Structures are given as C-alpha cells and as structure tokens.
mmCIF file of C-alpha atoms in Angstrom:
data_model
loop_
_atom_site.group_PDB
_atom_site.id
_atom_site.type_symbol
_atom_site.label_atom_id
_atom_site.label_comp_id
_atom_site.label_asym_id
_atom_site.label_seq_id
_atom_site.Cartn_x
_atom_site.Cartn_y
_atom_site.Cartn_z
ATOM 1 C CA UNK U 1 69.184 -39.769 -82.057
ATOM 2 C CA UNK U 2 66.795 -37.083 -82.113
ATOM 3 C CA UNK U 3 68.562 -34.485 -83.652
ATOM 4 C CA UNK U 4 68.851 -36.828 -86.464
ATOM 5 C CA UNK U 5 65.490 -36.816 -86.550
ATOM 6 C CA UNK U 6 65.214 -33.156 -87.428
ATOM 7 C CA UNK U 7 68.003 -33.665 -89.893
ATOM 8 C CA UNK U 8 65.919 -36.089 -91.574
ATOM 9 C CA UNK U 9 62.676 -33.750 -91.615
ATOM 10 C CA UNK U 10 64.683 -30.498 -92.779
ATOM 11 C CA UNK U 11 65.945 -33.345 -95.853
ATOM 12 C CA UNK U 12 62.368 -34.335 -96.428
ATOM 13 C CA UNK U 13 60.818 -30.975 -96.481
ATOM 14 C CA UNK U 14 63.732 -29.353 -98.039
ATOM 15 C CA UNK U 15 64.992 -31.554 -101.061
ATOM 16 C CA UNK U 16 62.332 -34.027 -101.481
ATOM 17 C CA UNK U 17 59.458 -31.785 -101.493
ATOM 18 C CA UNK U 18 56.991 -34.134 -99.986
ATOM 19 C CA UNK U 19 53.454 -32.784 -98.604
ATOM 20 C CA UNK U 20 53.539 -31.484 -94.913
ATOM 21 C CA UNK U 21 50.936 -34.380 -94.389
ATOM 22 C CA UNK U 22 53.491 -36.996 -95.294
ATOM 23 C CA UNK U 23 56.495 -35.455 -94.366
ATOM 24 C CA UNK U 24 54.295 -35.197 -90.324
ATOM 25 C CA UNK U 25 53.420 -39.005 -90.994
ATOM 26 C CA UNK U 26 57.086 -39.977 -91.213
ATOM 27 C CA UNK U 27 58.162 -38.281 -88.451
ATOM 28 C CA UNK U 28 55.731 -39.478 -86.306
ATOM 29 C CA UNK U 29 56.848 -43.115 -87.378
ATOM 30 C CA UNK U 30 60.554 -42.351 -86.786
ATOM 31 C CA UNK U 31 60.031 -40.824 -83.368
ATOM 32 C CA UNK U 32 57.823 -44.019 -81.939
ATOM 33 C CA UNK U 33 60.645 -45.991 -83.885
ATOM 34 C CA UNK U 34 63.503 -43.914 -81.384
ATOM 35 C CA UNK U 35 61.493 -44.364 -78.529
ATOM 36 C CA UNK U 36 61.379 -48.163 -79.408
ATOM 37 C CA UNK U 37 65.182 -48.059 -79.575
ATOM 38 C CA UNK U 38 66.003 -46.112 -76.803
ATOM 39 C CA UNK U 39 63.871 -48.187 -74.467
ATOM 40 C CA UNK U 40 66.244 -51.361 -75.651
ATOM 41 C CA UNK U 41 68.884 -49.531 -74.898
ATOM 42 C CA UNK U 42 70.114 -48.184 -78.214
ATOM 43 C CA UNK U 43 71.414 -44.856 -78.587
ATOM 44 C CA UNK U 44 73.819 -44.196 -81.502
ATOM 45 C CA UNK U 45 73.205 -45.148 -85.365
ATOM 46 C CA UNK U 46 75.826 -47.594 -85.653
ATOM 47 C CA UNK U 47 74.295 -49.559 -83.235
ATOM 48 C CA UNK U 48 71.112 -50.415 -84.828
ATOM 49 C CA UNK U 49 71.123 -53.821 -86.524
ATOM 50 C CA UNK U 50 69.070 -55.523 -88.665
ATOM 51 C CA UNK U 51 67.769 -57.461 -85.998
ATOM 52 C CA UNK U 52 66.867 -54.141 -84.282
ATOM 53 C CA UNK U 53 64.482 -53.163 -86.777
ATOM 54 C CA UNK U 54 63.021 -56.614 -86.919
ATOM 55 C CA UNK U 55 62.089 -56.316 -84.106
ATOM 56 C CA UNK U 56 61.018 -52.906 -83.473
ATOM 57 C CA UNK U 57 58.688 -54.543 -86.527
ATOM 58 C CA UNK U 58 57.605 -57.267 -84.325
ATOM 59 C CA UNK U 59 56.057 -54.946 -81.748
ATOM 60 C CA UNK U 60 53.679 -52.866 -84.326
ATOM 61 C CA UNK U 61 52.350 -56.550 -84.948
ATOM 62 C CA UNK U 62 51.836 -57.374 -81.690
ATOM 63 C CA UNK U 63 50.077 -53.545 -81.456
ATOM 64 C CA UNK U 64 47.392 -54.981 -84.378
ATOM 65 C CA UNK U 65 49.084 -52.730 -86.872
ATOM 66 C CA UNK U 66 47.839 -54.012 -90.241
ATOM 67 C CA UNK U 67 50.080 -54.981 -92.942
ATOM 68 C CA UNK U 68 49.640 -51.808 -94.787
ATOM 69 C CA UNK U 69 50.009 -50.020 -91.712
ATOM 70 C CA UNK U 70 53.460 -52.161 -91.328
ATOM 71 C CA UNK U 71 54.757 -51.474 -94.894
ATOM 72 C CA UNK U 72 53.999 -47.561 -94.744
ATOM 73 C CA UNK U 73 55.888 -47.509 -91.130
ATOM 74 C CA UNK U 74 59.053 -49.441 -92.842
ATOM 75 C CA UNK U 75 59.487 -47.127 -95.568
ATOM 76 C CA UNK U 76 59.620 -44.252 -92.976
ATOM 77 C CA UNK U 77 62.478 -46.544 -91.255
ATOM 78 C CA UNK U 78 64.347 -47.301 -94.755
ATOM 79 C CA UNK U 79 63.919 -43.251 -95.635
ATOM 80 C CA UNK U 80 65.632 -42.613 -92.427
ATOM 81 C CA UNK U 81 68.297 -45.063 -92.608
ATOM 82 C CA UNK U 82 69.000 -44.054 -96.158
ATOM 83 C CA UNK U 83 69.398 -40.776 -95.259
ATOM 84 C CA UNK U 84 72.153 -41.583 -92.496
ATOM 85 C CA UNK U 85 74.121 -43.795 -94.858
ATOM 86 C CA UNK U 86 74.037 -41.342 -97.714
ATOM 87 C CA UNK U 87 74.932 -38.233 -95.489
ATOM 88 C CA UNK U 88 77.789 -40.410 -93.386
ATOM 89 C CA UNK U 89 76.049 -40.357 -90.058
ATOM 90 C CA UNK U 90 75.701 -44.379 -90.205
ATOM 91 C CA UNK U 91 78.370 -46.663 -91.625
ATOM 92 C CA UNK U 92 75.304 -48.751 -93.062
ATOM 93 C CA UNK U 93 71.461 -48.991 -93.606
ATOM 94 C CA UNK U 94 70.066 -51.612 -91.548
ATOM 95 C CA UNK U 95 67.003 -51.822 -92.903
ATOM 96 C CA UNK U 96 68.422 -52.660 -97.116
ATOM 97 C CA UNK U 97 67.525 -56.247 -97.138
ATOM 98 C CA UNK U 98 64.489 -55.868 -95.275
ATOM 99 C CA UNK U 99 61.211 -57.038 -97.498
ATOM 100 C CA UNK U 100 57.903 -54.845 -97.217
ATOM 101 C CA UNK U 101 54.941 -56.773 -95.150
ATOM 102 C CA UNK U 102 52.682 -58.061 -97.827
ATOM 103 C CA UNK U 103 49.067 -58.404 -97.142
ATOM 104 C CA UNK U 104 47.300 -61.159 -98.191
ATOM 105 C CA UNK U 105 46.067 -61.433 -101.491
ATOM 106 C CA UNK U 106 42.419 -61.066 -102.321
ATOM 107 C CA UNK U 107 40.769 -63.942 -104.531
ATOM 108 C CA UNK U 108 39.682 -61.751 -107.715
ATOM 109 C CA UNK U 109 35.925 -61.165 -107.739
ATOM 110 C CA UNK U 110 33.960 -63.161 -110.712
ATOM 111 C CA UNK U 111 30.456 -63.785 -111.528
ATOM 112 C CA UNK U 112 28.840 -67.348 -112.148
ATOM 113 C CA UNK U 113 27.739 -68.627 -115.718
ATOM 114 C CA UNK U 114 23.834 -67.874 -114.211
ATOM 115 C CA UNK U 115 24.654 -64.595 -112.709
ATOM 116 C CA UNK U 116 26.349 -64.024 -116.138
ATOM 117 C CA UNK U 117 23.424 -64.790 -118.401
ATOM 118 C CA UNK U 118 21.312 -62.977 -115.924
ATOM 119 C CA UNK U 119 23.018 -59.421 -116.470
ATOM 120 C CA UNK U 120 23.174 -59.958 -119.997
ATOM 121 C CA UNK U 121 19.589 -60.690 -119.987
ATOM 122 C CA UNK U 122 18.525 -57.498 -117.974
ATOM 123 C CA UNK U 123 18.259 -54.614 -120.885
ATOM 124 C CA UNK U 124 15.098 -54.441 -122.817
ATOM 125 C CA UNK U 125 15.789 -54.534 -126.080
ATOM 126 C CA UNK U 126 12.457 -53.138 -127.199
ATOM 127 C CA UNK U 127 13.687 -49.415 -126.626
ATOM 128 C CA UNK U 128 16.380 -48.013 -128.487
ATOM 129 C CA UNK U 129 19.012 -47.125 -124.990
ATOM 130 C CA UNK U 130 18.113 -51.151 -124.252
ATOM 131 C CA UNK U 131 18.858 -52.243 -127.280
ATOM 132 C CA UNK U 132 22.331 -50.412 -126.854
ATOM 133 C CA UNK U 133 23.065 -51.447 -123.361
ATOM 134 C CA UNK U 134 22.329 -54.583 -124.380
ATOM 135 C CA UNK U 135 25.289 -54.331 -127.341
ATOM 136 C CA UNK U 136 27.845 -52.852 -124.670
ATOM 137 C CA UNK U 137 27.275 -55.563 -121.993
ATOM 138 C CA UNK U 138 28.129 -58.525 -124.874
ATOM 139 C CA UNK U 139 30.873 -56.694 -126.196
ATOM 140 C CA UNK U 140 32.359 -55.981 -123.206
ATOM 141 C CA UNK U 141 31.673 -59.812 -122.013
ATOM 142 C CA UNK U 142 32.593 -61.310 -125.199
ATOM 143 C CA UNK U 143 35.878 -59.149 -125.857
ATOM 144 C CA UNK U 144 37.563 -58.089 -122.293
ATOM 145 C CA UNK U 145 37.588 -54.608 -123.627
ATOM 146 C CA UNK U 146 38.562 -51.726 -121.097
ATOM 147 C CA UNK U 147 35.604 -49.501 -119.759
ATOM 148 C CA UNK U 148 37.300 -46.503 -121.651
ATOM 149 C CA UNK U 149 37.993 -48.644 -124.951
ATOM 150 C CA UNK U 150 34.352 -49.665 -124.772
ATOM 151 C CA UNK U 151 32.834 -46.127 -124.737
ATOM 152 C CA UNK U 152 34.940 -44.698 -127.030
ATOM 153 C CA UNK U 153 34.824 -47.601 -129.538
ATOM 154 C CA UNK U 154 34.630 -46.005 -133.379
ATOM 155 C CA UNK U 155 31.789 -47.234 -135.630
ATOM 156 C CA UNK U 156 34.117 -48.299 -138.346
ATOM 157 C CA UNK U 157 36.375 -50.391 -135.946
ATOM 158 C CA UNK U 158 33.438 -53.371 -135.560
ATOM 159 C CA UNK U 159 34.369 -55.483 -138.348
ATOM 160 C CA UNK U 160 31.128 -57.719 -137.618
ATOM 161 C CA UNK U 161 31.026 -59.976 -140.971
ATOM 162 C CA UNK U 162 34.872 -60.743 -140.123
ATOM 163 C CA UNK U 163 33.875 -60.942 -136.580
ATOM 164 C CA UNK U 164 36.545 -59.065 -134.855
ATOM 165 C CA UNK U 165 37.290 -55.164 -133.736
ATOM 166 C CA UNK U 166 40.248 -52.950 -133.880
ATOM 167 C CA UNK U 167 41.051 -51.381 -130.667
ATOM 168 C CA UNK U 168 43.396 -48.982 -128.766
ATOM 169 C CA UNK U 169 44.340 -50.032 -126.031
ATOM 170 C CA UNK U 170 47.191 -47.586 -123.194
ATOM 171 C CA UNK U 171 49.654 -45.602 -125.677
ATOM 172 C CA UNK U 172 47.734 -46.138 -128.726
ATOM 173 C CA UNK U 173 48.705 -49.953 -129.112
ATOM 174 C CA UNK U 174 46.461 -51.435 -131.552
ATOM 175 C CA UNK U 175 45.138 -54.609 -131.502
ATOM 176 C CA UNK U 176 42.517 -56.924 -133.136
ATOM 177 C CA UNK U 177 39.770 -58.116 -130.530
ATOM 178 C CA UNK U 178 37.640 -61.148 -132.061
ATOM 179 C CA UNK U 179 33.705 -60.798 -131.283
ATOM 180 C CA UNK U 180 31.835 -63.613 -130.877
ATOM 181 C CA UNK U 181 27.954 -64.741 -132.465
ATOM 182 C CA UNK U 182 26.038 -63.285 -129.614
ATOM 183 C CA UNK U 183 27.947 -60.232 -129.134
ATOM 184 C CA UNK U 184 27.709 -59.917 -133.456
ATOM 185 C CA UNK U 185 23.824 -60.411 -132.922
ATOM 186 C CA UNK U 186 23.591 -58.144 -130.337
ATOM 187 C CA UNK U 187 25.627 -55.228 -131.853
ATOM 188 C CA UNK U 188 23.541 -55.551 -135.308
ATOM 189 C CA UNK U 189 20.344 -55.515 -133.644
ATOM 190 C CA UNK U 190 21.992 -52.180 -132.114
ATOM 191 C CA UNK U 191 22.651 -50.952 -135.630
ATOM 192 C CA UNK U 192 19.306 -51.528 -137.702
ATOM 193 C CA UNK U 193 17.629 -48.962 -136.110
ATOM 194 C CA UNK U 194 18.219 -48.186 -132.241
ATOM 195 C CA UNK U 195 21.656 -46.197 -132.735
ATOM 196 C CA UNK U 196 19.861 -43.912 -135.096
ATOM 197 C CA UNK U 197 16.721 -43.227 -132.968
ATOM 198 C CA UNK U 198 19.274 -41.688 -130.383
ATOM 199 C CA UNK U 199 21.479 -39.756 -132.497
ATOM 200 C CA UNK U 200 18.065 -38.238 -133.952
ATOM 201 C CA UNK U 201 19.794 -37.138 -136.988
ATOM 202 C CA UNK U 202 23.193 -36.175 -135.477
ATOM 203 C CA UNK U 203 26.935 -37.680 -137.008
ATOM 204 C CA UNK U 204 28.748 -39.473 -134.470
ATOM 205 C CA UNK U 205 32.276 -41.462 -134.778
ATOM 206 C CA UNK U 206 30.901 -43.393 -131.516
ATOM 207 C CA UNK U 207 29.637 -46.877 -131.554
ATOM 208 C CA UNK U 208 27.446 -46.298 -128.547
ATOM 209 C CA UNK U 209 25.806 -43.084 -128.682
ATOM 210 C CA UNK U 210 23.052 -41.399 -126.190
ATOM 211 C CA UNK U 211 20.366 -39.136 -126.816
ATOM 212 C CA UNK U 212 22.335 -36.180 -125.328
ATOM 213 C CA UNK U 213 25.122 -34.538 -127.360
ATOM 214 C CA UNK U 214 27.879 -35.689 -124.692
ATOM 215 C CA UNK U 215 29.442 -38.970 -125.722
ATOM 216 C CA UNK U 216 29.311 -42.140 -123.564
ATOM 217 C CA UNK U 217 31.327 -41.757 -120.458
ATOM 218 C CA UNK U 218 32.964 -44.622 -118.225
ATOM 219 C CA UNK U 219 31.130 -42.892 -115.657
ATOM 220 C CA UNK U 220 27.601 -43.633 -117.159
ATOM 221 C CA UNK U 221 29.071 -46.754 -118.069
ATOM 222 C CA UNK U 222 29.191 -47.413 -114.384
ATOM 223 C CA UNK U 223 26.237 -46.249 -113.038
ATOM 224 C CA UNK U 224 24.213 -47.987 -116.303
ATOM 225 C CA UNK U 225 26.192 -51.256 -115.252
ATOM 226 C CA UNK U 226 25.386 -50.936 -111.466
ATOM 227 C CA UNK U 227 21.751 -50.499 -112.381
ATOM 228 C CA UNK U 228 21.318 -53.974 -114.511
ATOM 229 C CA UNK U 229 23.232 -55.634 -111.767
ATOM 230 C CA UNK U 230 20.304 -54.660 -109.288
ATOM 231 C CA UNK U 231 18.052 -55.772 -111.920
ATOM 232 C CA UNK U 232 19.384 -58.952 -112.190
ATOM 233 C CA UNK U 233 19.082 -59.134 -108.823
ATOM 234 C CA UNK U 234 22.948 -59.777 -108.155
ATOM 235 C CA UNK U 235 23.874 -59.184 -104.641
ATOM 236 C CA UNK U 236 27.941 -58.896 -105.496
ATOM 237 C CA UNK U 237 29.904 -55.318 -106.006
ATOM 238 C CA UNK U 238 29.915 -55.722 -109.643
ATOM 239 C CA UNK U 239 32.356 -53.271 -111.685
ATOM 240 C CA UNK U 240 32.565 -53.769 -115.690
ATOM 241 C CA UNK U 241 36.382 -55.728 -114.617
ATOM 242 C CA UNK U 242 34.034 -58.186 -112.856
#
C-alpha cells in the first residue's frame, strides 16, 4: 500500500495545506502503521478491518506509547483511511467508530483554607503597590474573575456600596459579579489613597494601576502572583485559576 501512501502525502501537502512538520509526522505514523500490516499479512485496503487497526493500536501500547502519543498516531490512521474512502480506493474506513485514547484525567489543582488565608495575607498594605495587590488577590478570590477581566477591570464597574461589579467576560458578555465584605474592605482601603500615590497625578479608566504609564498586564499579574505565593511560603504551582 505504499503508493497510497504517497497519494495520501501529495493530498496532505497539496489540498490541506498542513506544515511540512506535520504533514512528515503523519507519514511517519502511516508507514510504521503499513509495516505493522504487512507483517500480518495484509496487503490491499479492503482488507483492513476494524480489528486490524485495533490491534495495530494494541502494539504502540505494548511499545509504552503514551496516550497522547496513541491519539496523535490514530488520527494519522483515520486521515488515511478517510482519504481512501473519499477518493474510492477503499470501499470503507475502518477506523470511523474507533474512539481516541483518553488519558487520564488530572484532579484540578486547589489550595487549602490556610494556604488561602496565607496568600491573601502576604502583601503589605502599608505601601501603596501592597495595598493594591492586596485588592487584586480578594477580588480575584472573592469573585472568580479571569486574569484578563481582573487587570483590565474599569473604576466605575466596582459598585462597592451595592457590593457587586460589572464585568466582560469572552465576546463582550456582561455580567454582574457580587463582591464580598473582605474583598469591599480591601478594594476601599485601595481607593482612599494608594491608587492615587501610583497614578501620581495621571487619569486612568483602570482599577489597578502601577506607577509606570503601561497598564496592568496578566503577565505582571503572574509574576506579582508567583512572588506572594513564595512569600507565603506555598510549595504548589500556583496560577491565579488555582
């Protein structure tokens, strides 16, 4: 079945337009997959069964392949069999009914209560940036808010006597976010004086401002986040979803 093969990699570089990286990655699946086939004895496409493929399958477990590994080799194998079918050089695709190897699922990464109270703890308030990192932590604890909703966050969005915000969330949906008392607290204690020192006289839109003329980023969201974890002496990969 090799010229096949090089029917299949014309297709792939000709009509799907895939990178010469990929398009070298499935054929290198495809030809171990022929070599598989041919040492069982299988020669034509019309021969090649489900049960075939299973257990061509069966040996890249048996080789330590990871599931990943697994699921990127099968969608070589249904590309190729798709291709057959659709061009009328198999009566069927073998591999349609075929699910993709799953790997198994991670438990989601959390903090504890302590660890909690311990991050939220870590800013000094005494200086105006603590005072403000200390605001974005309880928001962002209190309301779920995404990284880039956080940063971006308008002044005149915190409702905090009601004790809710208005945010935008992916294609502009808007929604109302309720705050709690200690993210309120924190977020006025922000406002009566910190915010100002860093703007220095500057307008901004911006809930959380710096001292620079750049507006927050997600990426000094990070890196500020990161540093109050080591503060707070937590030993886990924290990341503002955690």
């Amino acid at each position: 079945m090799e010229p096949l093969l090089d029917l299949f990699i014309a297709f792939l570089r000709a009509e799907r337009g895939l990178s010469g990286r990929t398009v070298d990655a499935y054929a290198a699946d495809v030809t171990a997959y022929l070599a598989d086939l041919k040492g069982r004895g299988v020669s034509e496409p019309g021969q090649v069964t489900r049960d075939e493929v299973l257990a061509h399958l069966g040996t890249l477990g048996r080789r330590g392949l990871s599931r990943r590994s697994q699921a990127r080799h099968l969608a070589a194998l249904r590309g190729f069999h798709r291709f057959l079918r659709d061009e009328k050089l198999a009566p069927a695709d073998p591999t349609e009914d075929l699910d993709t190897p799953r790997g198994p699922k991670k438990l989601p990464a959390y903090l504890g209560h302590d660890e909690v109270e311990r991050l939220l703890a870590a800013p000094d308030p005494g200086t105006p940036e603590g005072a403000r990192d200390a605001a974005m932590l309880e928001l962002l604890y209190a309301t779920g808010l995404r990284v880039s909703e956080l940063v971006k966050l308008p002044a005149n969005d915190v409702h905090l006597e009601a004790g809710y915000l208005v945010a935008f969330g992916k294609g502009q949906k808007e929604r109302l976010v309720p705050v709690g008392g200690p993210a309120v607290a924190r977020v006025r204690a922000y406002l009566a004086g910190p915010r100002e020192a860093l703007l220095r006289g500057r307008q901004s839109r911006a809930l959380f401002v710096t001292r620079r003329k750049g507006p927050f980023t997600r990426m000094g969201f990070w890196k500020l986040l990161r540093r109050y974890a080591r503060k707070a002496g937590l030993t886990k990969r924290i990341s503002p979803h955690t």
